[in-house]
Short mmCIF file of C-alpha atoms and ligand atoms in Angstrom, two decimals:
data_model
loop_
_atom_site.label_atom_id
_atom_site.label_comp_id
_atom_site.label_asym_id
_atom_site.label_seq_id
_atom_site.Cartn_x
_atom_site.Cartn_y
_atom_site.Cartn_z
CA UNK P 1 90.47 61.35 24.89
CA UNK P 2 88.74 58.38 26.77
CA UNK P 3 87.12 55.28 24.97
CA UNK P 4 84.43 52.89 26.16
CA UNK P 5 85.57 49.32 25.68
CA UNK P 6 81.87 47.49 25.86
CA UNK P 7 81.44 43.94 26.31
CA UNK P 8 78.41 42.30 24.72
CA UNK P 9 75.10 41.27 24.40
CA UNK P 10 74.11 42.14 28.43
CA UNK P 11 70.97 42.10 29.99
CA UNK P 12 70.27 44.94 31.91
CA UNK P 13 68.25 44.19 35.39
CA UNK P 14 68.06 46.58 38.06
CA UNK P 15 67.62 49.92 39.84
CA UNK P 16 68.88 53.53 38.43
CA UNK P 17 68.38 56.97 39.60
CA UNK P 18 67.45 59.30 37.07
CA UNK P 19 69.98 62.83 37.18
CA UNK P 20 68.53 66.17 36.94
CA UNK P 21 68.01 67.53 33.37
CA UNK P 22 70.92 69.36 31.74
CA UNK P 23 68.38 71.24 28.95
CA UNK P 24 66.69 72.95 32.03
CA UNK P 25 69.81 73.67 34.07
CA UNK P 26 71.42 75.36 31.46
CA UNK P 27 68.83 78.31 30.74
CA UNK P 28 68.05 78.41 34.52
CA UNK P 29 71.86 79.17 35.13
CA UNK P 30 71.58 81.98 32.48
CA UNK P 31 68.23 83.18 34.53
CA UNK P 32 70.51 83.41 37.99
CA UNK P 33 71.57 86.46 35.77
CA UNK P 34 68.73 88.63 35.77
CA UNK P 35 68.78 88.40 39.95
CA UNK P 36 71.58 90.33 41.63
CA UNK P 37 72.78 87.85 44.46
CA UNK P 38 73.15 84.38 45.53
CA UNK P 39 70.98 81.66 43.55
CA UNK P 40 70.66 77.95 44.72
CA UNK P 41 70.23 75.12 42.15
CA UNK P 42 69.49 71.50 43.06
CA UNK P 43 69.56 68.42 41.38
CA UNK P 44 72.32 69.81 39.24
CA UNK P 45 73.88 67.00 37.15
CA UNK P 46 77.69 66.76 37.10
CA UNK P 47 78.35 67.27 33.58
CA UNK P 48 81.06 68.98 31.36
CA UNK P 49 78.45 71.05 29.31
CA UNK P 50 77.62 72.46 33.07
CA UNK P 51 80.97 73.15 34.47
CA UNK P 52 81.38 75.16 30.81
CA UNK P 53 78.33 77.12 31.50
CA UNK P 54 79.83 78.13 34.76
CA UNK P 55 83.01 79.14 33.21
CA UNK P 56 81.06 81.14 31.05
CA UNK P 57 79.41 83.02 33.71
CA UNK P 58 82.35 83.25 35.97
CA UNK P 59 84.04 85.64 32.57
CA UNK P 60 80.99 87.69 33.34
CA UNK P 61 81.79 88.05 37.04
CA UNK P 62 79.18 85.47 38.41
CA UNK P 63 80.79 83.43 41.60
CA UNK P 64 79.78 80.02 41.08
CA UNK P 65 80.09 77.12 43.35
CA UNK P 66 79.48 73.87 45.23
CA UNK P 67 76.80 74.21 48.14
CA UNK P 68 75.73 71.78 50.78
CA UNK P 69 74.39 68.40 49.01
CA UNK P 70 75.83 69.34 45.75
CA UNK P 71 73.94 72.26 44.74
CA UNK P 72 74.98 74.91 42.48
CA UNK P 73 75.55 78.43 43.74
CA UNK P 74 75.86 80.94 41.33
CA UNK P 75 76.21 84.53 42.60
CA UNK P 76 75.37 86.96 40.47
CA UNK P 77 75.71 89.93 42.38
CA UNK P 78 78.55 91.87 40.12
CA UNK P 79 77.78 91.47 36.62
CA UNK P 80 81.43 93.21 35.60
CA UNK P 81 81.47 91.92 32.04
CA UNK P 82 78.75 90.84 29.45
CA UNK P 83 80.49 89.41 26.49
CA UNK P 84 79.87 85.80 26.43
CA UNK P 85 83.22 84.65 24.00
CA UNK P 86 83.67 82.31 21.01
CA UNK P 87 86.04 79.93 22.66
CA UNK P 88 83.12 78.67 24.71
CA UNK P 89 79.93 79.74 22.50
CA UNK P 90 81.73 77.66 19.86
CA UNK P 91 82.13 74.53 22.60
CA UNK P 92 78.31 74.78 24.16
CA UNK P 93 75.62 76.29 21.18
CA UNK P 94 73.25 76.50 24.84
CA UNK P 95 75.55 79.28 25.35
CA UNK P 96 73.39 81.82 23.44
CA UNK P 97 71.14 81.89 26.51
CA UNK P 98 73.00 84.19 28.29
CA UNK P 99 72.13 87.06 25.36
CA UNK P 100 68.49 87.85 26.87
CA UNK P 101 69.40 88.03 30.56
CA UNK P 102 72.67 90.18 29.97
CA UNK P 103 70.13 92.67 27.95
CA UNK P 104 67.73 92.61 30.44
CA UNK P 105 69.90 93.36 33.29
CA UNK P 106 73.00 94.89 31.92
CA UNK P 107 71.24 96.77 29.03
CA UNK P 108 73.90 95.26 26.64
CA UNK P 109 75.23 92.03 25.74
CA UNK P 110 77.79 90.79 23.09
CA UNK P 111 77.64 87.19 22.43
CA UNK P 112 79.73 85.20 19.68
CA UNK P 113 77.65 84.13 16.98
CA UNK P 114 77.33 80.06 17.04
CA UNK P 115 78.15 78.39 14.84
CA UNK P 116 76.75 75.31 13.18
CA UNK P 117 77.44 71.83 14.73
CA UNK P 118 77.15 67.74 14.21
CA UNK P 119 73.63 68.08 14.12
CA UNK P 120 73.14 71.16 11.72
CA UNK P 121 72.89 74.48 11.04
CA UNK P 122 71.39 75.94 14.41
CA UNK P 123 70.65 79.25 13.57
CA UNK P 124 69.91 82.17 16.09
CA UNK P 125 67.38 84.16 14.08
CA UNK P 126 64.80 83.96 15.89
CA UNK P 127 66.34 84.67 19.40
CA UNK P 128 67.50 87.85 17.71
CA UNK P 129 63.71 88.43 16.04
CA UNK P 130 62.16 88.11 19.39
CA UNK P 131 64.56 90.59 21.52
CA UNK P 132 64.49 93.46 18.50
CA UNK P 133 60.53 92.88 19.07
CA UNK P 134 61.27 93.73 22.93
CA UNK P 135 63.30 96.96 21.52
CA UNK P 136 66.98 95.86 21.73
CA UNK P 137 69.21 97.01 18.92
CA UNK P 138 70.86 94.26 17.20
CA UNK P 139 73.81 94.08 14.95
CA UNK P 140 77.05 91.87 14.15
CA UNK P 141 80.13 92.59 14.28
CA UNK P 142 83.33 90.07 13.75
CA UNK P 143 81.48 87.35 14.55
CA UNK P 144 79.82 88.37 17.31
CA UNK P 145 76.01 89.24 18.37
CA UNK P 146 76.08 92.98 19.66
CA UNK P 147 72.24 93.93 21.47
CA UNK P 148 71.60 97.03 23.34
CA UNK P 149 68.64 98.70 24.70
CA UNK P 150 69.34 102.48 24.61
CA UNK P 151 65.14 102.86 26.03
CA UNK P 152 65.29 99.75 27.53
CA UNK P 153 63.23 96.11 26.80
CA UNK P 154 59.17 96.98 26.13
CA UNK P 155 56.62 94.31 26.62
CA UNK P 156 55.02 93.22 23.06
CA UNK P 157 52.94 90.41 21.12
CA UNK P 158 55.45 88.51 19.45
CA UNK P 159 54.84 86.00 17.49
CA UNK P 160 58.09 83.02 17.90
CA UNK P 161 57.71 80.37 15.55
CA UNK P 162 60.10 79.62 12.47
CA UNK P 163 60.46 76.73 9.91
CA UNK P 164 60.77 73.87 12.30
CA UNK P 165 58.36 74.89 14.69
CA UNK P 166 58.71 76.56 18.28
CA UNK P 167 62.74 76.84 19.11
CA UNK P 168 63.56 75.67 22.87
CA UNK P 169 66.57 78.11 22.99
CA UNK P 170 64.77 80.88 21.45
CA UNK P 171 61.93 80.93 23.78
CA UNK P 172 64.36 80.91 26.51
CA UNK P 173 66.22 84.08 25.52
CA UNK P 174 63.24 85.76 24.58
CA UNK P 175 61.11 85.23 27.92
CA UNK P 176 63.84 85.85 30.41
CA UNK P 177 64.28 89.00 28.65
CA UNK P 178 60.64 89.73 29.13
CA UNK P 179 60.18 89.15 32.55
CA UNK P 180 61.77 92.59 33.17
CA UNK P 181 60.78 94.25 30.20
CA UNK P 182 58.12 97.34 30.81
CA UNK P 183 54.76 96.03 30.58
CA UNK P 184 53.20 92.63 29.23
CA UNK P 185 54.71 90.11 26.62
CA UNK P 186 53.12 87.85 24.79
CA UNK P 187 55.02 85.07 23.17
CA UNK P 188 52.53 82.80 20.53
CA UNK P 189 53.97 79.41 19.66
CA UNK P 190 56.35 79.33 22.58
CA UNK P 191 57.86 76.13 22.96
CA UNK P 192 55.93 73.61 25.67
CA UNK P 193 59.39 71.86 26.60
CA UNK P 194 59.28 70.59 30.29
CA UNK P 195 62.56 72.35 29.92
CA UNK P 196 60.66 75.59 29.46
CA UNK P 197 57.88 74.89 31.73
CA UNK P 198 60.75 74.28 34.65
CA UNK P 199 62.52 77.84 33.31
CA UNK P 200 59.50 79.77 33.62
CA UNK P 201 58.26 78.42 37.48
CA UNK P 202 61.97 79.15 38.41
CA UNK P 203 61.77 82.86 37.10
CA UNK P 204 58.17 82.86 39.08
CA UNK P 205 60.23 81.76 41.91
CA UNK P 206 62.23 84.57 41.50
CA UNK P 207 59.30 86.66 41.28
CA UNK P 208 58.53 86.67 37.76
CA UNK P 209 54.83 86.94 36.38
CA UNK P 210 54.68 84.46 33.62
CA UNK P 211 51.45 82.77 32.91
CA UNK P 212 50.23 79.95 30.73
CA UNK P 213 53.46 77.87 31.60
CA UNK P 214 53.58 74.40 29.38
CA UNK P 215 51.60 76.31 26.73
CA UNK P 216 52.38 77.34 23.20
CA UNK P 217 51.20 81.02 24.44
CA UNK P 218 53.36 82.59 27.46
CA UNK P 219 51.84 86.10 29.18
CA UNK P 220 54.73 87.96 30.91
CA UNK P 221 53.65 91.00 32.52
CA UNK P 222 56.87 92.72 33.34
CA UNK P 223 58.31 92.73 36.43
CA UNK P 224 61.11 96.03 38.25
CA UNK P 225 63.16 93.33 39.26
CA UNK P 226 64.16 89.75 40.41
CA UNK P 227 65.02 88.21 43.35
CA UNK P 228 67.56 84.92 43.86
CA UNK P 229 65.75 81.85 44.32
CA UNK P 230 66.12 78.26 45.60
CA UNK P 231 65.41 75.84 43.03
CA UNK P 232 65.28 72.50 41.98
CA UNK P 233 65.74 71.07 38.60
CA UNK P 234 63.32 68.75 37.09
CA UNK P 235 64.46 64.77 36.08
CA UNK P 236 66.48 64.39 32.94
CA UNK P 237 63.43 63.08 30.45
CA UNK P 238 66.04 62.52 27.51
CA UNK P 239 67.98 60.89 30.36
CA UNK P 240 65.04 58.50 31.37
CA UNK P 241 64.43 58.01 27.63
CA UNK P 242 67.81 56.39 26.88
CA UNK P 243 67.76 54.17 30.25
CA UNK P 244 64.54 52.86 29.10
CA UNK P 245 66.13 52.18 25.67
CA UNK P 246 69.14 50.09 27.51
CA UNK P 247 66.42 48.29 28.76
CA UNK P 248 64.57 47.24 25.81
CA UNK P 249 67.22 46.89 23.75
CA UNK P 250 69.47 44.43 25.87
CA UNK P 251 65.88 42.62 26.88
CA UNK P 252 66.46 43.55 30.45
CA UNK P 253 64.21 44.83 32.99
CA UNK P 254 64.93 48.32 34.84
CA UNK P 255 63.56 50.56 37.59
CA UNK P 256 64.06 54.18 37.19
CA UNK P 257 63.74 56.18 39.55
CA UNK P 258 63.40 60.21 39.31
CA UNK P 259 61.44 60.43 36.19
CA UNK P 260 58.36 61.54 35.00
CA UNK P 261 56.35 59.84 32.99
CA UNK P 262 53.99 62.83 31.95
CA UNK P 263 57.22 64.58 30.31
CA UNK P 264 57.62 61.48 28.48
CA UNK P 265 54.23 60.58 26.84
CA UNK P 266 55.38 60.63 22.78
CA UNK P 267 58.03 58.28 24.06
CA UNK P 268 56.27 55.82 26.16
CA UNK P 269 53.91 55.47 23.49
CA UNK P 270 56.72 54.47 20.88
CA UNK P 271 58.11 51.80 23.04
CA UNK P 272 54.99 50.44 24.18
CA UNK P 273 53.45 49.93 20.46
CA UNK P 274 57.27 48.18 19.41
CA UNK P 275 56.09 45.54 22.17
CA UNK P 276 57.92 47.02 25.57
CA UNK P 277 56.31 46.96 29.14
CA UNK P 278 56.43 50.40 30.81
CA UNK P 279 54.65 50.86 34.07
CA UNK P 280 54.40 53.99 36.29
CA UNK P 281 56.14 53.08 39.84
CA UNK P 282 56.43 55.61 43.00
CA UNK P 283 58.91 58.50 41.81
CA UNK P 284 59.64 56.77 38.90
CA UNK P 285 58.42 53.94 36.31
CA UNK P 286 59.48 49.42 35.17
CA UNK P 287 60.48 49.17 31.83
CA UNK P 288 61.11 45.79 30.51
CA UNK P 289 60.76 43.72 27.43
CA UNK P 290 60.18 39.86 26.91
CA UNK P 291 59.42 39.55 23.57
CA UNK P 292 60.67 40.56 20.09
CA UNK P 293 60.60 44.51 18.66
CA UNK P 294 58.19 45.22 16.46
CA UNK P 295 58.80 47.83 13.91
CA UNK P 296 57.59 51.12 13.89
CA UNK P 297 57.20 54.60 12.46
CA UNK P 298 58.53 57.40 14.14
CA UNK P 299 58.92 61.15 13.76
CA UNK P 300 60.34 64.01 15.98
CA UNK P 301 58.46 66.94 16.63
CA UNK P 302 58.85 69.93 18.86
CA UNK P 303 57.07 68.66 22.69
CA UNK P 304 54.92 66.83 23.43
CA UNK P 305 56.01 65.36 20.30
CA UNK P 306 58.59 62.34 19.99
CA UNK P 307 62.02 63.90 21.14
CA UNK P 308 64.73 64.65 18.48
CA UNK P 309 67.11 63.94 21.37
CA UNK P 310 66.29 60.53 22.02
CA UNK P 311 66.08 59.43 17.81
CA UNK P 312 69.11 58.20 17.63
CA UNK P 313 68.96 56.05 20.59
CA UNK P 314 65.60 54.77 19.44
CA UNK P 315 67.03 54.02 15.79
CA UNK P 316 69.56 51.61 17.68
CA UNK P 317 66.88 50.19 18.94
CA UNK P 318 64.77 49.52 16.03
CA UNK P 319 67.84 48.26 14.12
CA UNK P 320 66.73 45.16 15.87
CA UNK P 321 63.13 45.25 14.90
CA UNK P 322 61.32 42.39 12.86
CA UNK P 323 60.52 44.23 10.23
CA UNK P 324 61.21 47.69 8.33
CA UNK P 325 60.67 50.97 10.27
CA UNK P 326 60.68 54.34 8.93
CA UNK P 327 62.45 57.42 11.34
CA UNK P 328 61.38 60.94 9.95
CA UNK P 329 63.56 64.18 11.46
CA UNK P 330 61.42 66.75 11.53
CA UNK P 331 63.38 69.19 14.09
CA UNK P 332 67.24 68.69 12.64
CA UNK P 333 66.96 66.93 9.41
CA UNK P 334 70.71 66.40 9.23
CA UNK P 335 71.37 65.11 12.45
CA UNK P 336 71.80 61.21 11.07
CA UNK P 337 75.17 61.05 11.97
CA UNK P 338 74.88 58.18 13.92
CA UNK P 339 73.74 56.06 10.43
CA UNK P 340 76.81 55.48 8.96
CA UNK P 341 78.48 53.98 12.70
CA UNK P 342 75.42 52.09 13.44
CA UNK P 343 75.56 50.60 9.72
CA UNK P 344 79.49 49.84 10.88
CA UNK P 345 77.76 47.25 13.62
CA UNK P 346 75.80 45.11 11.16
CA UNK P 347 72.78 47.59 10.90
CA UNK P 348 70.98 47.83 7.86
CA UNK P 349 70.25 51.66 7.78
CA UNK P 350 69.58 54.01 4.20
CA UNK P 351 69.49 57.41 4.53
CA UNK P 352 66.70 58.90 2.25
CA UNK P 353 66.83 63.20 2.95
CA UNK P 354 65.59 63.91 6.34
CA UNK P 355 64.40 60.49 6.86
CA UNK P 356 66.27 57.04 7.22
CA UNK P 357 64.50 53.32 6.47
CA UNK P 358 65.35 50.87 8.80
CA UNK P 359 65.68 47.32 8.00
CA UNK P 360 65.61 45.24 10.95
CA UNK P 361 68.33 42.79 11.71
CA UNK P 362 68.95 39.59 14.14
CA UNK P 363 71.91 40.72 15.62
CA UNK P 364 74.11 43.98 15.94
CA UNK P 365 77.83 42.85 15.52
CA UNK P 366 80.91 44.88 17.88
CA UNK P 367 82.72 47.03 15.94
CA UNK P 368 85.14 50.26 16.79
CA UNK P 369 82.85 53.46 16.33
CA UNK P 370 83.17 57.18 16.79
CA UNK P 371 81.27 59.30 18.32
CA UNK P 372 80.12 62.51 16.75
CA UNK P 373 77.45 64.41 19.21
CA UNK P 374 76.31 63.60 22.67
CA UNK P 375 72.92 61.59 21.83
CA UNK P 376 74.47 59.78 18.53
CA UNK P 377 77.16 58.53 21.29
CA UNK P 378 74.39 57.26 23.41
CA UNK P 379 72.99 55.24 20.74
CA UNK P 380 76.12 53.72 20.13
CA UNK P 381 76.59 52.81 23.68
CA UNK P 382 73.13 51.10 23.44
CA UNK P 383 74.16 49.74 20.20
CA UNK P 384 76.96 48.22 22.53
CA UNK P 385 75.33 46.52 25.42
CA UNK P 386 73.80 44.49 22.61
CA UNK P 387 75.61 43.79 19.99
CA UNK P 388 78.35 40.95 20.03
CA UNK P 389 81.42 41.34 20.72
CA UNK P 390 83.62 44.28 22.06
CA UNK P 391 82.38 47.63 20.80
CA UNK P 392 84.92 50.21 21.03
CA UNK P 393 83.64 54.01 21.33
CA UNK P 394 85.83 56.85 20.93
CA UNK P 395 85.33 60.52 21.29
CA UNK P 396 83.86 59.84 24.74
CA UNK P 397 83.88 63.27 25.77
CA UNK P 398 80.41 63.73 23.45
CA UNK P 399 79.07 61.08 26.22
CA UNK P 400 80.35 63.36 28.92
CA UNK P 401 78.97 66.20 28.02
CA UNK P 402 74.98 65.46 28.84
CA UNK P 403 75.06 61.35 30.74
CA UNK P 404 77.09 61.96 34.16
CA UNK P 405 79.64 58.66 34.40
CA UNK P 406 76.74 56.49 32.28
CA UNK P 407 79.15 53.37 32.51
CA UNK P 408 78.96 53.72 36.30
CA UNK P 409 75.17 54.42 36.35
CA UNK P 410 74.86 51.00 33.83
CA UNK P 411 77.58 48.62 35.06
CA UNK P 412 75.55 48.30 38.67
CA UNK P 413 72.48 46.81 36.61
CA UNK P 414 74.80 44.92 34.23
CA UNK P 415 76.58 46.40 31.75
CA UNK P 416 80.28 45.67 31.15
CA UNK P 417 81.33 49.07 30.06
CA UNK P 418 84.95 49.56 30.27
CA UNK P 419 86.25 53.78 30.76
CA UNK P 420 90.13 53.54 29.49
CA UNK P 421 92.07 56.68 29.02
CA UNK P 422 95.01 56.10 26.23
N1 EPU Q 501 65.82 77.23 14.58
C1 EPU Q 501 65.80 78.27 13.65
N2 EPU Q 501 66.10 79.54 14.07
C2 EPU Q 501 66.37 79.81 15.37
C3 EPU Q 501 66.38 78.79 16.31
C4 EPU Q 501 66.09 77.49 15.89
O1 EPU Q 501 65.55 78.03 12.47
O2 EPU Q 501 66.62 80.99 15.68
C5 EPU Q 501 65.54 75.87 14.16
C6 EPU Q 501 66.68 74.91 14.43
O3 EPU Q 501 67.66 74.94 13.43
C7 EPU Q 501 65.95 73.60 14.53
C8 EPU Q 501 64.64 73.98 15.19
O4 EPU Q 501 64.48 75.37 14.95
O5 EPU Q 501 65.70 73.09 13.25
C9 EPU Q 501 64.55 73.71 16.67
O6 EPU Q 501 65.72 74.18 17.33
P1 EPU Q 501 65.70 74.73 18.81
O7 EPU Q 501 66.00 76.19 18.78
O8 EPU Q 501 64.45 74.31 19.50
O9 EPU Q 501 66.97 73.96 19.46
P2 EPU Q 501 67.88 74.56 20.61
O10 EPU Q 501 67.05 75.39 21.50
O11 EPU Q 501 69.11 75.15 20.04
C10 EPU Q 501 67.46 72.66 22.35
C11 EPU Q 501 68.26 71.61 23.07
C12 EPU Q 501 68.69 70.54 22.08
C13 EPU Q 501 67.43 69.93 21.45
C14 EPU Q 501 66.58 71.04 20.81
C15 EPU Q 501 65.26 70.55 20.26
C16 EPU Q 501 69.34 72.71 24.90
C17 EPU Q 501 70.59 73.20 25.53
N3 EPU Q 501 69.43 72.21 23.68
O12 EPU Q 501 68.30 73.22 21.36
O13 EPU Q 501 69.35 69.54 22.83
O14 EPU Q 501 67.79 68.99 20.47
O15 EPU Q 501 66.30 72.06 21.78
O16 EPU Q 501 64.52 69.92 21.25
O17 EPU Q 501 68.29 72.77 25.52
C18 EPU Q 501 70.88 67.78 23.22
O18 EPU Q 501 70.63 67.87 24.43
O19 EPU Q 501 71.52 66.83 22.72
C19 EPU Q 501 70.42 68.84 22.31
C20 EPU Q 501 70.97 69.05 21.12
#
């Protein structure tokens, strides 16, 4: 298991490209399902949590590959087997998109049942609401998810939302099943991820007929069948979010390039009210910071709310705030592991239910830290680049699984982040 040895306080200054975004390559891998033959994906990042999916489609029968410029070529031309199975459902919860396109195209699926992770409970309940609505039979068995459609997916009104709001995953499933379901589907509170927005003009690619893309209502009129498409993937927003973090927090200035800054609105906002600079550039935006952080208060929301992906990286941030901030979790109340490891670094962090109080310090002091999910390791990395000392982070392989090689990305612009393998 690799560590990150990090050397600090840096300042970052300099150029970085933003990757493609893992959230919307994931479902539009599980879309190359629903289209017998050879789909082309660019801007793929190179990732763990992708190579997984792959693996998981290549038990199914998919070919997947490297194309020309490092595209990803999935061909999906024999579908010979549709169980998707626990030993990588359990690894990758984004897993459970494959349920609605094996339905769709296979007329049965059998998917392990997820179960919960670092950052909560997860359930599936409304994935499996929203395909019963479409007609699939649905019932458990050992652990796993087993849907059929004996007369086959019908179009319907269905209505998607659940305690927390719209669910990313959820909307996924249920749309991609939809697009060849007989007749129109209408899904009301959808979720308006870019994520989704990018799944649903791929399936159009594909010759879907999905309408009201980016909106909390979705019209699918149903389709016979797909066709393979040639796609690119959208920037990595959650990506762009945590590069303009390393900027702000190590009081650096940084190009990015490959982001969009209309994806990124809730976030923007937040760091330009805690007194950061962030300017829209060709292809890309300047973020940079001169002067103290001023406290804030923040709470996630489903898009085009502030992202539950990028709280913990903006806690680290506002540990070194002058003055008290307040961080509400409104999408995954428990995911606060990151607290106690911050709070390990000199933070001054209390916990208070689904909300943590933030007392701003001078300085964040090195310390060794774990990591426990993939964004709570990103805040620690940012944690890293300023605090002082030698932070050590272990459990890389959370770090790996959604930032492609972030010390080499960071170390060009100024970061002294260390990879060792012990
Ligand atoms: N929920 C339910 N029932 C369901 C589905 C969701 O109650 O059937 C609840 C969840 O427990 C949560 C809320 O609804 O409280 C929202 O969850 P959602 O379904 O939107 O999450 P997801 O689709 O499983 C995706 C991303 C997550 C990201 C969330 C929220 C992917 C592969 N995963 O998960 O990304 O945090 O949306 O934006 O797209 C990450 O990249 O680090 C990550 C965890």
């Amino acid at each position: 298991m690799d560590i990150f040895r990090i050397e600090g306080p840096v300042q970052l200054s300099g150029a970085v490209a933003v990757n493609g975004s893992k959230n919307a390559t994931l479902p539009i891998m599980a879309a190359a399902i629903l289209a017998a033959g050879k789909s082309t994906l660019k801007s793929v990042p190179r990732l763990s949590d992708i190579f997984l999916f792959a693996r998981l489609l290549r038990q199914l029968g998919c070919k997947v590959g490297k194309g020309q410029n490092g595209d990803l070529c999935i061909d999906s031309t024999t579908i010979d087997n549709s169980v998707g199975e626990y030993e990588i459902v359990r690894r990758m919860r984004a897993s459970i998109c494959i349920l609605g396109p094996l339905l769709a195209r296979c007329g049965r699926a059998e998917v392990s049942m997820p179960g919960g992770c670092a950052i909560g409970d997860r359930p599936v309940d409304i994935h499996l609401r929203g395909l019963r609505e479409l007609g699939a039979q649905i019932h458990l068995k050992k652990g796993y998810i087993i849907a059929e459609t004996p007369n086959g997916l019908k179009g319907k009104e269905i209505f998607l939302g659940g305690p927390f709001g719209s669910t990313v995953l959820g909307t996924a499933n249920v749309l991609m099943a939809a697009t060849l379901a007989k007749g129109k589907t209408v899904i009301e509170s959808a979720a308006c991820e870019p994520e989704i927005a990018d799944l649903a003009n791929c399936l159009n690619t594909m010759g879907a007929k999905i309408s009201g893309i980016g909106s909390p209502r979705l019209i699918i009129d149903g389709v016979k069948q797909l066709r393979p498409a040639v796609y690119q993937v959208i920037p990595d927003r959650i990506e762009a979010g945590t590069f303009m973090i390393a900027a702000a927090i190590t009081k650096g200035r940084l190009q990015l390039n490959n982001c969009r800054l209309e994806d990124m609105m809730a976030v923007v906002n937040a760091l330009r009210n805690i007194g950061v600079t962030v300017e829209s550039a060709d292809n890309g935006c300047v973020v940079a910071r001169n002067g103290p952080i001023k406290p804030a208060d923040i709470t996630t929301q489903p898009y085009p709310g502030f992202p539950t992906d990028l709280q913990a990286q903006f806690m680290a941030l506002l540990v070194l705030a002058e003055g008290n901030s307040v961080i509400i979790e409104k999408v995954f109340p428990d995911r606060f592991m990151h607290v106690a490891e911050l709070n390990r670094m000199a933070a001054n962090l209390r916990k208070e239910g689904p909300a943590v109080i933030v007392a701003g310090v001078k300085n964040l002091i090195a310390a060794p830290v774990m990591a426990s999910d993939l964004r709570a390791s990103a805040a620690l990395v940012l944690a890293g680049l300023a605090a002082q000392g030698t932070t050590v982070v272990s459990r890389v392989y959370h770090i790996d699984r959604g930032y492609e090689r972030i010390e080499e990305r960071l170390n060009p612009v100024g970061a002294k982040i260390n990879r060792e393998s012990p």
